[in-house]
Coordinates of C-alpha atoms and ligand atoms in Angstrom, one line a residue:
Chain A
M684 CA 3.1 5.8 14.5
G685 CA 4.3 4.0 17.5
E686 CA 5.3 5.5 20.7
I687 CA 9.2 5.6 20.2
L688 CA 9.4 7.1 17.0
E689 CA 6.8 9.9 18.0
R690 CA 9.2 10.5 21.0
I691 CA 12.0 10.6 18.5
L692 CA 10.2 13.0 16.4
A693 CA 9.4 15.2 18.8
D694 CA 13.2 16.0 18.8
A695 CA 13.7 17.0 15.1
V696 CA 16.2 19.7 14.4
E697 CA 15.2 22.4 12.4
E698 CA 17.6 23.2 9.8
K699 CA 18.9 26.6 9.4
E700 CA 19.3 27.1 5.4
E701 CA 15.8 27.5 3.5
K702 CA 16.2 25.8 0.3
K703 CA 14.4 27.1 -3.0
Y704 CA 12.1 25.2 -5.6
D705 CA 9.7 26.3 -8.2
V706 CA 6.8 23.7 -7.3
L707 CA 6.5 21.5 -4.3
I708 CA 4.6 18.3 -5.1
I709 CA 3.0 16.4 -2.2
G710 CA 2.5 13.0 -3.0
G711 CA 4.4 10.6 -5.1
G712 CA 1.9 8.1 -6.7
I713 CA 1.1 8.1 -10.2
A714 CA -0.2 11.5 -10.3
G715 CA 2.5 13.3 -8.5
E716 CA 5.3 11.4 -10.5
E717 CA 3.5 12.5 -13.8
S718 CA 3.4 16.2 -12.7
A719 CA 7.0 16.1 -11.5
L720 CA 8.1 14.6 -14.9
D721 CA 6.2 17.2 -16.8
L722 CA 7.3 20.0 -14.8
A723 CA 10.9 18.8 -14.6
E724 CA 11.2 18.4 -18.6
M725 CA 9.9 22.1 -18.9
G726 CA 13.0 23.4 -16.8
F727 CA 11.2 23.9 -13.3
K728 CA 13.2 22.5 -10.3
V729 CA 10.2 20.4 -8.6
L730 CA 10.2 18.9 -4.9
L731 CA 8.3 15.9 -4.5
V732 CA 7.5 15.0 -1.1
E733 CA 6.2 11.4 -0.1
K734 CA 5.3 10.2 3.3
E735 CA 5.8 6.3 2.7
P736 CA 9.6 5.0 2.3
S737 CA 9.0 4.5 -1.3
I738 CA 7.2 6.5 -4.3
G739 CA 4.5 4.6 -6.2
G740 CA 1.4 5.0 -4.7
H741 CA -1.6 2.5 -5.1
M742 CA -0.5 1.9 -8.8
F743 CA 2.7 0.1 -8.1
L744 CA 1.0 -2.3 -6.0
L745 CA -1.4 -3.5 -8.8
S746 CA -1.0 -6.7 -10.9
K747 CA -2.6 -5.3 -14.2
V748 CA -4.6 -2.3 -15.2
F749 CA -7.8 -2.6 -16.9
P750 CA -9.1 -2.7 -19.7
T751 CA -5.6 -3.5 -21.5
L752 CA -4.3 -5.6 -19.1
D753 CA -0.6 -4.0 -19.3
C754 CA 1.3 -5.2 -16.4
A755 CA 0.9 -2.2 -13.7
S756 CA 4.6 -2.3 -12.3
C757 CA 6.0 -2.5 -15.8
I758 CA 4.5 0.9 -16.4
S759 CA 5.1 2.3 -13.1
T760 CA 8.5 1.2 -12.0
P761 CA 10.4 3.0 -14.9
R762 CA 8.1 6.2 -14.5
M763 CA 9.7 5.9 -10.5
A764 CA 13.3 5.4 -11.8
A765 CA 12.7 8.3 -13.8
V766 CA 11.6 11.0 -11.1
A767 CA 14.4 9.7 -8.8
H768 CA 17.2 10.4 -11.4
H769 CA 15.8 13.8 -13.1
P770 CA 18.0 16.1 -12.3
N771 CA 15.4 19.0 -11.9
I772 CA 13.7 16.8 -9.5
T773 CA 14.6 16.6 -5.8
L774 CA 12.9 13.3 -4.2
M775 CA 12.4 13.2 -0.4
T776 CA 10.7 10.1 0.8
Y777 CA 9.3 9.1 4.5
S778 CA 8.6 12.8 4.8
E779 CA 5.7 14.8 5.6
V780 CA 4.7 18.6 4.9
K781 CA 3.8 20.2 8.4
E782 CA 2.8 23.3 7.6
I783 CA 2.2 25.6 4.6
E784 CA 2.3 29.6 4.9
K785 CA 1.2 31.6 1.8
R786 CA 3.4 34.9 1.9
G787 CA 1.9 36.2 -1.5
E788 CA 1.3 35.0 -5.2
G789 CA 4.4 32.6 -6.0
D790 CA 5.4 32.7 -2.5
F791 CA 5.1 29.7 -0.2
R792 CA 6.8 28.9 3.0
V793 CA 7.1 25.5 4.0
R794 CA 8.4 23.0 6.7
I795 CA 8.6 19.5 6.0
L796 CA 9.6 16.5 8.4
K797 CA 12.1 14.1 7.2
K798 CA 11.6 11.0 9.6
P799 CA 14.8 9.0 10.2
R800 CA 15.3 5.7 8.5
F801 CA 18.1 4.9 11.0
V802 CA 19.8 3.9 7.8
E803 CA 21.9 6.1 5.8
E804 CA 20.6 6.7 2.8
S805 CA 24.0 7.4 1.0
L806 CA 25.6 4.1 1.9
C807 CA 22.4 1.5 1.9
T808 CA 22.9 -0.7 -1.2
G809 CA 19.3 -2.3 -0.6
C810 CA 21.1 -5.9 -0.2
A811 CA 18.5 -7.1 2.5
Q812 CA 21.1 -8.5 4.9
C813 CA 19.7 -6.7 7.5
E814 CA 16.3 -7.9 7.0
S815 CA 17.3 -11.3 6.9
A816 CA 19.2 -10.9 10.4
C817 CA 16.3 -9.0 12.3
P818 CA 14.3 -11.6 14.3
V819 CA 11.1 -9.7 14.7
I820 CA 8.3 -10.3 12.2
V821 CA 5.3 -8.1 12.0
P822 CA 2.6 -7.6 9.3
K823 CA 3.9 -6.3 5.6
E824 CA 1.9 -2.8 4.8
Y825 CA 2.8 -3.1 1.0
D826 CA 1.2 -6.7 1.0
F827 CA -2.2 -5.6 3.5
G828 CA -0.9 -8.0 5.8
L829 CA -1.2 -11.2 3.7
R830 CA 2.4 -11.9 4.8
G831 CA 5.1 -10.8 7.3
R832 CA 7.9 -8.2 7.1
K833 CA 10.8 -7.5 9.5
A834 CA 11.4 -4.9 11.8
A835 CA 14.6 -4.0 9.7
Y836 CA 13.3 -3.9 5.9
I837 CA 13.4 -3.1 2.6
P838 CA 10.0 -1.7 1.7
F839 CA 9.2 -3.4 -1.3
D840 CA 11.3 -5.3 -4.3
T841 CA 10.5 -2.6 -6.7
A842 CA 10.7 0.3 -4.2
V843 CA 12.0 3.6 -5.3
P844 CA 14.5 4.5 -3.6
K845 CA 15.3 1.0 -2.5
I846 CA 16.7 1.9 1.1
A847 CA 16.0 -0.4 4.1
V848 CA 14.2 1.2 6.9
I849 CA 14.0 0.3 10.7
D850 CA 10.5 0.5 12.4
I851 CA 12.0 1.3 15.8
D852 CA 8.4 0.7 17.4
H853 CA 8.9 -3.0 17.0
C854 CA 12.9 -3.3 17.4
V855 CA 13.9 -5.4 20.4
F856 CA 17.5 -3.5 20.0
C857 CA 19.4 -6.6 19.3
G858 CA 22.0 -5.1 17.1
Q859 CA 21.7 -7.8 14.3
C860 CA 21.1 -5.4 11.6
E861 CA 23.9 -3.6 12.6
M862 CA 26.1 -6.1 13.1
V863 CA 25.9 -7.7 9.6
C864 CA 25.2 -4.9 7.4
P865 CA 28.3 -4.9 5.1
V866 CA 28.7 -1.0 4.6
G867 CA 28.0 0.0 8.1
A868 CA 24.6 1.9 7.0
I869 CA 22.6 1.3 9.8
N870 CA 22.7 4.4 12.3
F871 CA 20.2 4.6 15.3
L872 CA 21.5 7.9 15.9
Q873 CA 20.1 9.4 12.9
K874 CA 18.0 12.6 13.9
P875 CA 14.8 13.5 12.4
K876 CA 15.1 17.0 10.8
I877 CA 12.9 20.1 9.7
I878 CA 13.5 21.0 6.3
K879 CA 12.3 24.9 5.5
V880 CA 11.7 25.2 1.7
K881 CA 10.6 28.4 -0.6
V882 CA 8.0 27.3 -3.3
G883 CA 6.5 29.2 -6.1
A884 CA 3.6 26.6 -6.6
I885 CA 2.5 23.4 -4.9
I886 CA 0.5 20.3 -6.3
V887 CA -1.4 18.2 -3.9
A888 CA -1.6 15.0 -5.1
T889 CA -1.8 12.7 -2.1
G890 CA -4.6 10.4 -3.5
Y891 CA -7.4 8.2 -1.8
K892 CA -7.6 6.0 0.9
L893 CA -9.3 2.5 0.9
F894 CA -12.5 2.2 2.4
P895 CA -11.9 0.4 5.8
I896 CA -14.6 -2.6 5.1
G897 CA -14.6 -3.9 8.5
R898 CA -16.8 -1.1 9.5
K899 CA -19.6 -3.4 7.0
K900 CA -19.9 -5.9 10.0
E901 CA -22.2 -8.1 7.9
Y902 CA -19.2 -8.8 5.4
M903 CA -17.1 -10.4 8.4
Y904 CA -13.8 -8.6 7.1
G905 CA -11.1 -9.5 9.4
K906 CA -12.9 -12.3 11.1
L907 CA -12.9 -14.5 8.2
A908 CA -9.6 -15.7 6.7
N909 CA -11.2 -16.6 3.2
V910 CA -12.8 -13.1 3.3
I911 CA -10.3 -10.3 1.9
T912 CA -10.2 -6.8 0.2
S913 CA -9.9 -6.2 -3.5
M914 CA -6.7 -4.6 -2.9
Q915 CA -5.3 -8.2 -1.4
M916 CA -6.7 -9.7 -4.3
D917 CA -4.5 -7.1 -6.8
R918 CA -1.7 -7.9 -4.6
V919 CA -2.2 -11.9 -4.8
L920 CA -2.1 -11.3 -8.7
A921 CA 0.8 -9.3 -9.0
P922 CA 4.3 -10.1 -10.4
T923 CA 5.4 -8.9 -6.7
R924 CA 2.9 -11.0 -5.1
P925 CA 3.0 -12.0 -1.3
Y926 CA 2.1 -16.0 -2.2
N927 CA 4.2 -18.5 -4.2
S928 CA 0.7 -18.6 -6.1
V929 CA -3.0 -17.6 -6.2
L930 CA -4.1 -19.1 -2.8
R931 CA -6.2 -18.4 -0.1
P932 CA -5.2 -17.1 3.3
L933 CA -6.9 -19.5 5.3
D934 CA -4.8 -22.7 4.2
G935 CA -2.9 -21.7 1.1
K936 CA -5.1 -24.1 -0.8
E937 CA -5.8 -22.6 -4.6
P938 CA -9.3 -21.3 -4.4
M939 CA -11.8 -23.0 -7.1
N940 CA -15.0 -20.9 -6.5
I941 CA -14.6 -17.1 -6.1
A942 CA -16.8 -14.4 -5.1
F943 CA -16.5 -10.7 -6.1
V944 CA -18.8 -8.4 -3.9
L945 CA -19.0 -5.0 -5.8
C946 CA -19.6 -1.7 -4.1
S947 CA -18.4 -2.8 -0.8
G948 CA -18.4 0.4 0.8
S949 CA -19.4 2.4 -1.9
R950 CA -23.2 4.0 -2.8
D951 CA -23.9 3.1 0.7
R952 CA -25.5 5.4 2.8
T953 CA -25.3 3.4 6.1
V954 CA -21.5 3.6 6.1
G955 CA -21.2 7.2 5.2
N956 CA -20.2 6.9 1.6
P957 CA -22.9 7.5 -1.0
L958 CA -20.7 8.1 -3.8
C959 CA -19.6 5.7 -6.6
S960 CA -16.1 4.8 -6.7
Q961 CA -15.8 4.4 -10.1
V962 CA -13.0 2.1 -10.5
C963 CA -14.3 -0.8 -8.2
C964 CA -16.5 -2.6 -11.4
M965 CA -13.6 -2.5 -13.6
Y966 CA -11.1 -3.6 -11.4
S967 CA -13.0 -6.5 -10.3
I968 CA -13.7 -7.6 -13.8
K969 CA -9.8 -7.1 -14.5
Q970 CA -9.1 -9.5 -11.4
A971 CA -11.9 -11.7 -12.7
Q972 CA -10.3 -12.0 -16.0
L973 CA -6.7 -12.6 -14.3
L974 CA -8.1 -15.2 -12.2
M975 CA -9.8 -17.0 -15.0
G976 CA -6.0 -16.9 -16.5
A977 CA -4.3 -18.3 -13.6
L978 CA -6.8 -20.8 -12.2
P979 CA -8.8 -22.2 -15.5
L980 CA -11.3 -24.4 -14.0
A981 CA -12.2 -22.1 -10.8
D982 CA -15.8 -20.4 -11.3
I983 CA -15.8 -16.8 -10.5
T984 CA -19.1 -15.1 -9.6
I985 CA -19.4 -11.0 -9.7
Y986 CA -22.6 -9.7 -7.4
Y987 CA -23.1 -6.5 -8.4
M988 CA -26.0 -3.6 -8.4
D989 CA -25.0 -2.5 -12.0
I990 CA -21.9 -2.4 -13.8
R991 CA -20.9 1.0 -14.9
A992 CA -18.5 0.4 -17.6
F993 CA -18.4 4.2 -18.8
G994 CA -14.9 4.4 -20.1
K995 CA -13.2 3.4 -23.3
G996 CA -13.2 -0.1 -24.2
F997 CA -14.7 -0.7 -20.7
E998 CA -18.4 -2.2 -22.3
E999 CA -16.2 -4.6 -24.6
F1000 CA -13.7 -5.6 -21.4
Y1001 CA -17.2 -6.7 -19.5
Q1002 CA -18.5 -8.4 -22.4
Q1003 CA -15.2 -10.1 -22.9
A1004 CA -15.3 -11.4 -18.9
K1005 CA -18.7 -12.6 -19.5
D1006 CA -17.5 -14.8 -23.0
M1007 CA -14.6 -16.3 -20.7
G1008 CA -17.2 -17.4 -18.3
V1009 CA -17.7 -14.9 -15.4
I1010 CA -20.9 -15.1 -13.9
F1011 CA -22.5 -12.1 -13.3
I1012 CA -25.5 -11.8 -10.6
K1013 CA -27.4 -8.6 -9.8
G1014 CA -27.5 -9.3 -6.0
R1015 CA -27.5 -7.4 -3.1
I1016 CA -25.5 -9.0 -0.2
A1017 CA -27.4 -9.5 3.1
K1018 CA -24.9 -11.6 4.9
I1019 CA -21.5 -13.3 4.9
E1020 CA -21.1 -16.6 7.0
P1021 CA -18.6 -19.4 7.5
T1022 CA -19.1 -22.9 6.8
E1023 CA -17.2 -25.5 8.9
N1024 CA -14.6 -26.4 6.2
G1025 CA -13.9 -22.7 6.0
D1026 CA -16.0 -21.8 3.0
I1027 CA -17.9 -18.8 2.7
V1028 CA -21.9 -18.7 2.2
V1029 CA -22.9 -15.6 0.7
H1030 CA -26.7 -14.6 1.2
Y1031 CA -28.0 -12.4 -1.3
E1032 CA -31.3 -11.0 -2.9
D1033 CA -31.6 -12.2 -6.2
I1034 CA -32.8 -8.8 -7.8
E1035 CA -33.5 -10.3 -11.4
N1036 CA -35.2 -13.2 -10.3
G1037 CA -38.2 -11.1 -7.9
G1038 CA -35.6 -10.3 -5.2
K1039 CA -35.7 -14.1 -3.9
L1040 CA -33.3 -14.7 -1.1
R1041 CA -30.9 -16.9 -2.0
K1042 CA -27.3 -18.6 -0.6
A1043 CA -24.2 -19.9 -2.6
V1044 CA -21.4 -20.9 -1.1
H1045 CA -17.7 -20.1 -2.0
D1046 CA -14.3 -20.7 -1.2
L1047 CA -13.0 -17.0 -1.4
V1048 CA -14.6 -13.8 -1.3
V1049 CA -13.6 -10.6 -2.5
L1050 CA -15.0 -7.4 -1.3
S1051 CA -14.3 -4.7 -4.0
V1052 CA -13.6 -1.7 -1.5
G1053 CA -14.4 1.7 -2.4
L1054 CA -12.2 5.0 -2.5
L1055 CA -12.4 7.3 0.2
P1056 CA -11.2 11.0 0.3
N1057 CA -8.0 11.8 2.1
P1058 CA -8.1 15.4 3.4
E1059 CA -5.5 15.4 6.3
I1060 CA -3.4 17.3 3.9
A1061 CA -5.6 20.4 4.2
K1062 CA -4.9 20.8 7.9
V1063 CA -1.0 22.0 6.8
F1064 CA -2.3 25.4 5.1
K1065 CA -1.6 27.8 7.9
N1066 CA -2.9 30.9 6.8
V1067 CA -5.2 30.1 3.6
K1068 CA -7.8 27.5 3.8
L1069 CA -7.6 24.8 1.0
E1070 CA -11.5 23.8 1.0
L1071 CA -12.9 20.6 0.7
D1072 CA -16.4 19.8 -0.8
E1073 CA -19.3 18.0 1.3
Y1074 CA -17.6 14.3 1.2
G1075 CA -14.1 15.6 2.2
W1076 CA -12.6 15.5 -1.4
I1077 CA -10.4 18.8 -2.0
K1078 CA -12.9 21.3 -3.8
Q1079 CA -12.4 22.6 -7.6
K1080 CA -12.5 25.7 -8.0
D1081 CA -14.7 24.9 -11.0
E1082 CA -15.7 21.2 -11.8
N1083 CA -16.4 22.5 -15.7
I1084 CA -13.7 24.7 -16.7
S1085 CA -11.0 24.6 -13.9
P1086 CA -11.0 21.3 -12.6
V1087 CA -7.5 21.2 -11.1
E1088 CA -7.6 24.8 -9.3
T1089 CA -8.4 25.2 -5.8
S1090 CA -9.6 27.7 -3.4
I1091 CA -6.0 29.1 -3.2
P1092 CA -4.5 30.5 -6.1
G1093 CA -1.1 28.9 -6.8
V1094 CA -2.4 25.5 -5.1
F1095 CA -3.4 23.0 -7.8
T1096 CA -4.6 18.9 -7.5
A1097 CA -3.9 16.2 -9.7
G1098 CA -5.5 12.9 -9.3
C1099 CA -7.7 11.1 -6.7
I1100 CA -7.5 13.9 -4.1
I1101 CA -10.4 15.6 -5.8
G1102 CA -12.3 12.1 -6.5
P1103 CA -12.1 8.7 -7.5
K1104 CA -11.0 8.0 -11.1
D1105 CA -8.6 5.7 -13.0
I1106 CA -4.9 5.9 -13.9
P1107 CA -5.6 7.6 -17.3
D1108 CA -7.6 10.1 -16.1
T1109 CA -5.3 10.5 -13.0
V1110 CA -2.3 11.1 -15.7
V1111 CA -4.6 13.5 -17.9
E1112 CA -4.9 15.6 -14.7
A1113 CA -1.4 15.4 -13.6
A1114 CA -0.4 16.9 -17.0
A1115 CA -3.2 19.4 -16.5
A1116 CA -1.6 20.6 -13.2
A1117 CA 2.0 20.8 -14.5
A1118 CA 0.5 23.1 -17.2
H1119 CA -1.4 25.4 -14.7
V1120 CA 1.5 25.6 -12.6
A1121 CA 3.7 26.5 -15.6
A1122 CA 1.1 29.5 -16.4
Y1123 CA 0.8 30.4 -12.8
L1124 CA 4.4 30.6 -12.5
N1125 CA 5.2 32.6 -15.8
E1126 CA 2.3 35.0 -14.7
V1127 CA 3.8 35.7 -11.3
R1128 CA 7.3 36.2 -12.7
R1129 CA 6.3 38.5 -15.3
G1130 CA 4.2 40.5 -12.8
G1131 CA 7.0 40.5 -10.8
E1132 CA 9.3 42.2 -13.6
Chain B
M730 CA 34.2 -10.0 6.2
G731 CA 32.9 -6.4 6.5
T732 CA 30.7 -7.2 9.5
R733 CA 31.4 -5.2 12.8
S734 CA 32.3 -6.9 16.1
P735 CA 30.2 -5.7 18.6
K736 CA 33.0 -5.7 21.3
R737 CA 35.1 -3.0 19.4
K738 CA 32.6 -0.6 19.5
K739 CA 29.2 0.2 21.0
L740 CA 26.7 -0.5 18.5
T741 CA 24.4 2.8 17.9
V742 CA 21.1 0.8 18.9
H743 CA 22.8 0.1 22.2
I744 CA 23.6 3.8 22.4
L745 CA 20.1 5.3 21.5
R746 CA 18.7 2.1 23.6
D747 CA 20.5 3.7 26.8
K748 CA 20.6 7.5 25.9
L749 CA 16.5 7.2 25.6
G750 CA 16.3 4.3 28.2
L751 CA 14.2 2.4 25.6
K752 CA 12.9 -1.4 26.3
P753 CA 11.1 -3.3 24.1
S754 CA 7.6 -3.8 25.6
K755 CA 6.3 -7.1 27.0
E756 CA 4.0 -7.8 24.6
L757 CA 6.6 -7.6 21.8
I758 CA 9.1 -9.8 23.9
E759 CA 5.9 -12.3 24.1
M760 CA 5.2 -12.0 20.4
L761 CA 8.9 -12.7 19.7
K762 CA 8.8 -15.8 21.6
K763 CA 5.8 -17.1 20.2
Q764 CA 6.8 -16.5 16.7
N765 CA 10.4 -18.3 17.3
E766 CA 8.3 -21.3 18.9
I767 CA 5.9 -21.2 15.6
K768 CA 9.0 -20.8 13.7
S769 CA 10.7 -24.0 14.9
K770 CA 7.6 -25.6 15.1
I771 CA 7.0 -25.2 11.2
F772 CA 10.6 -25.8 10.5
K773 CA 10.8 -29.1 12.3
A774 CA 7.7 -30.3 10.4
I775 CA 8.9 -29.7 6.9
K776 CA 12.6 -30.3 7.5
Q777 CA 12.8 -33.6 6.4
K778 CA 9.8 -34.1 4.3
A779 CA 7.7 -31.5 2.0
K780 CA 4.3 -31.1 3.3
T781 CA 0.8 -29.2 2.6
V782 CA -0.4 -26.5 5.3
P783 CA -3.3 -29.0 6.6
E784 CA -0.3 -31.6 7.1
I785 CA 1.7 -29.1 9.1
A786 CA -1.3 -28.1 11.0
K787 CA -1.9 -31.9 12.0
E788 CA 1.5 -32.2 13.1
T789 CA 2.0 -29.1 14.9
G790 CA -1.0 -28.2 16.5
L791 CA -1.0 -24.7 14.9
D792 CA -3.6 -23.5 12.8
T793 CA -3.5 -23.3 9.2
T794 CA -3.9 -19.6 8.7
T795 CA -1.1 -18.7 11.2
I796 CA 1.0 -21.3 9.2
F797 CA 0.3 -20.4 5.9
W798 CA 1.0 -16.4 6.6
Y799 CA 4.6 -17.6 8.3
L800 CA 5.2 -19.7 5.5
M801 CA 4.7 -16.9 2.9
T802 CA 6.8 -14.9 5.0
F803 CA 9.8 -17.2 5.0
Y804 CA 9.2 -18.0 1.6
R805 CA 9.7 -14.6 0.6
H806 CA 12.8 -14.6 2.7
G807 CA 14.2 -17.6 0.6
L808 CA 14.0 -20.0 3.7
I809 CA 11.6 -22.5 2.2
E810 CA 10.7 -24.1 -1.4
E811 CA 7.4 -25.0 -2.8
V812 CA 8.0 -29.1 -3.8
G813 CA 4.7 -30.0 -6.1
K814 CA 0.9 -29.6 -5.5
T815 CA -1.6 -32.2 -4.6
D816 CA -4.9 -32.4 -6.6
E817 CA -7.0 -30.8 -3.9
G818 CA -4.8 -27.6 -4.7
Y819 CA -2.2 -27.6 -1.6
F820 CA 1.1 -26.9 -2.5
K821 CA 3.9 -28.6 -0.3
Y822 CA 6.6 -26.9 1.3
K823 CA 9.9 -28.1 2.3
L824 CA 12.8 -26.1 4.2
K825 CA 15.6 -25.2 2.1
R826 CA 19.1 -26.7 2.8
Ligands
FAD844 C1 -8.1 -2.7 -6.0 C2 -7.4 -1.4 -6.8 C3 -7.5 -1.7 -8.1 C4 -7.4 -0.8 -9.1 N1 -7.0 -1.0 -10.3 C5 -6.8 0.1 -11.4 C6 -6.4 -0.7 -12.9 O1 -6.6 -1.7 -13.2 N2 -6.6 0.1 -13.7 C7 -6.8 1.6 -13.6 O2 -6.7 2.5 -14.3 N3 -6.9 2.3 -11.9 C8 -7.0 1.2 -11.0 N4 -7.2 1.6 -9.8 C9 -7.5 3.1 -9.3 C10 -5.5 3.4 -9.4 O3 -5.3 3.3 -8.1 C11 -6.0 5.4 -8.8 O4 -6.5 5.8 -10.1 C12 -4.3 5.6 -9.0 O5 -3.6 4.9 -8.2 C13 -4.5 7.4 -8.3 O6 -3.2 7.7 -8.3 P1 -2.6 8.9 -7.3 O7 -1.3 9.3 -7.2 O8 -3.9 10.0 -7.6 O9 -3.0 8.5 -5.7 P2 -2.4 7.4 -5.0 O10 -2.0 6.1 -5.9 O11 -3.1 7.4 -3.6 O12 -0.9 8.2 -4.6 C14 -1.0 9.1 -3.6 C15 0.3 9.3 -2.7 O13 0.4 10.3 -2.1 C16 1.2 9.8 -1.0 N5 0.3 10.5 0.3 C17 -0.5 10.5 1.0 N6 -0.8 11.3 2.0 C18 0.4 12.3 2.0 C19 1.2 13.2 2.5 N7 0.3 13.8 3.3 N8 2.3 13.8 2.3 C20 3.0 13.2 1.5 N9 2.6 12.1 0.6 C21 1.2 11.6 0.8 C22 0.9 8.3 -0.7 O14 1.4 7.7 0.2 C23 0.9 7.7 -2.1 O15 2.0 7.4 -2.4 C24 -7.3 0.6 -8.6 C25 -7.8 0.8 -7.1 C26 -7.7 -0.1 -6.3 C27 -8.1 0.1 -4.9
SF4_845 S1 20.9 -1.3 5.5 FE1 23.0 -2.4 4.9 S2 22.4 -4.3 5.2 FE2 20.1 -3.2 5.2 S3 20.0 -3.1 2.8 FE3 21.3 -1.7 3.3 S4 23.3 -1.8 3.1 FE4 22.2 -3.8 3.3
SF4_846 S1 18.2 -3.9 16.3 FE1 15.9 -3.9 15.6 S2 15.7 -3.9 13.7 FE2 17.5 -4.3 14.0 S3 18.0 -6.7 13.9 FE3 17.4 -6.3 16.0 S4 15.4 -5.9 16.1 FE4 15.5 -5.9 13.9

């Protein structure tokens, strides 16, 4: 967050009225959305709080999903819309939970900061005229910097809600956006608000962070334009992609010899993440298959330590990639270097051939980055402690028999907040969390009779 | 036609700016100046004829990564279009009329 927004947020006005909901769900990724829909269908009043301007989490940014190769946004966009339109769900985007106090079973008091978009939500039609008029360009977060967005911008083509945001820290106060808005929605005098709510139970679904691969200096991420992350590659392959085709960032050329480096920032004590990220093998195989479809003449090589194809249909998916011609090399990457023409030399230890040191030239390298915990949410619990495990994931009450319960009765988890996992497992956990909430609230309410 | 005249009413952006004494930082102004230069160089290069990124680089002296980043930003804003592809795998881009 920049200095100007911080200054404006410091003057947040607290609303007097305390609102009541049955459940607070923190995080609007696929986990939070699914729990919200399940609970709303059961008749509970749900408040879903998302810190970004749109719900959708990581899933709505993906291309397709393994192993079925179904289109990710075709699955997630209708779910996002269902959340936004359900009469039992109140959605607060661009908002942050600041404080949670537990007063008793079934009684949590919560303070939420609603950040100003500087756009009236009830007026904005998402027409993007403000975006076209704004002169300032900055890297677009939702495309992981692969292209730019304006200081006045619609977060994403399929954003829910599709409402503009003003990035006040990059604004030059020219007024162009305000002058062109056809409905007068832009309001720089909009104030941040603190909203007080009382809820009976909470689901924490704040997901994961991507491993900051710049930490692994020898992989040259951020130094060489043709070294990108797997999340960037998923964006390049998505229907809502940042480019007009599958192209490399160095010069917009179609890549013809692409390498994937698995376990980038996972299973690696030297960077403080000894855990397997569980999805990188499969999403890399997915991307390799999609690339073979998009660029039939391209060579695709996957450098791996071992392929962990443990789920339903995963082994077949792996074999299918081999049959399509994807080259798998069991090798540890020692170094990545540029050539004069912008290609990349990958130095690797060829494990299956006696550990010989070899090198290969590629014109694009994809680092299959791992998933890291997102533990900040634990800090908002004031008089009760949300315990974390030794790696920073939220600690499960019992991994075997109560995987979605936490150290606080009435607080449950869904999705990647307790550890890396794929979308089907996330959805199963989201349903489990919803069922636990229903049981908890019924028990608390029966006890209170 | 639905747009507001700045003369009629003070814009809220200017009320906020004056109230809080806000000023865009020097870096931001510099960045904007540089962006305008890059934009006009790229637009000039592809106004008449569709070109690849390396061709635009040769003509403007800008580096290929910067050119491609801006081209894709403009492309998504509907300002430029792709017009064919070379055998080496480079698309040609042209400014839309
Ligand atoms: C490159 C890549 C490709 C992948 N491909 C696949 C695939 O093909 N198939 C598959 O099954 N899985 C895939 N995955 C895994 C998939 O992304 C996860 O399983 C899934 O997104 C987990 O959903 P989630 O809701 O738990 O977390 P997230 O998607 O991380 O959502 C969490 C949400 O919480 C919000 N949030 C965070 N902190 C706060 C806060 N303090 N307050 C309010 N909101 C907050 C976030 O903004 C976000 O919207 C892939 C992962 C990566 C990295
Ligand atoms: S703020 Fe105005 S111009 Fe911008 S998207 Fe909304 S309605 Fe359109
Ligand atoms: S006032 Fe700010 S957000 Fe609006 S167009 Fe100008 S720079 Fe962009």
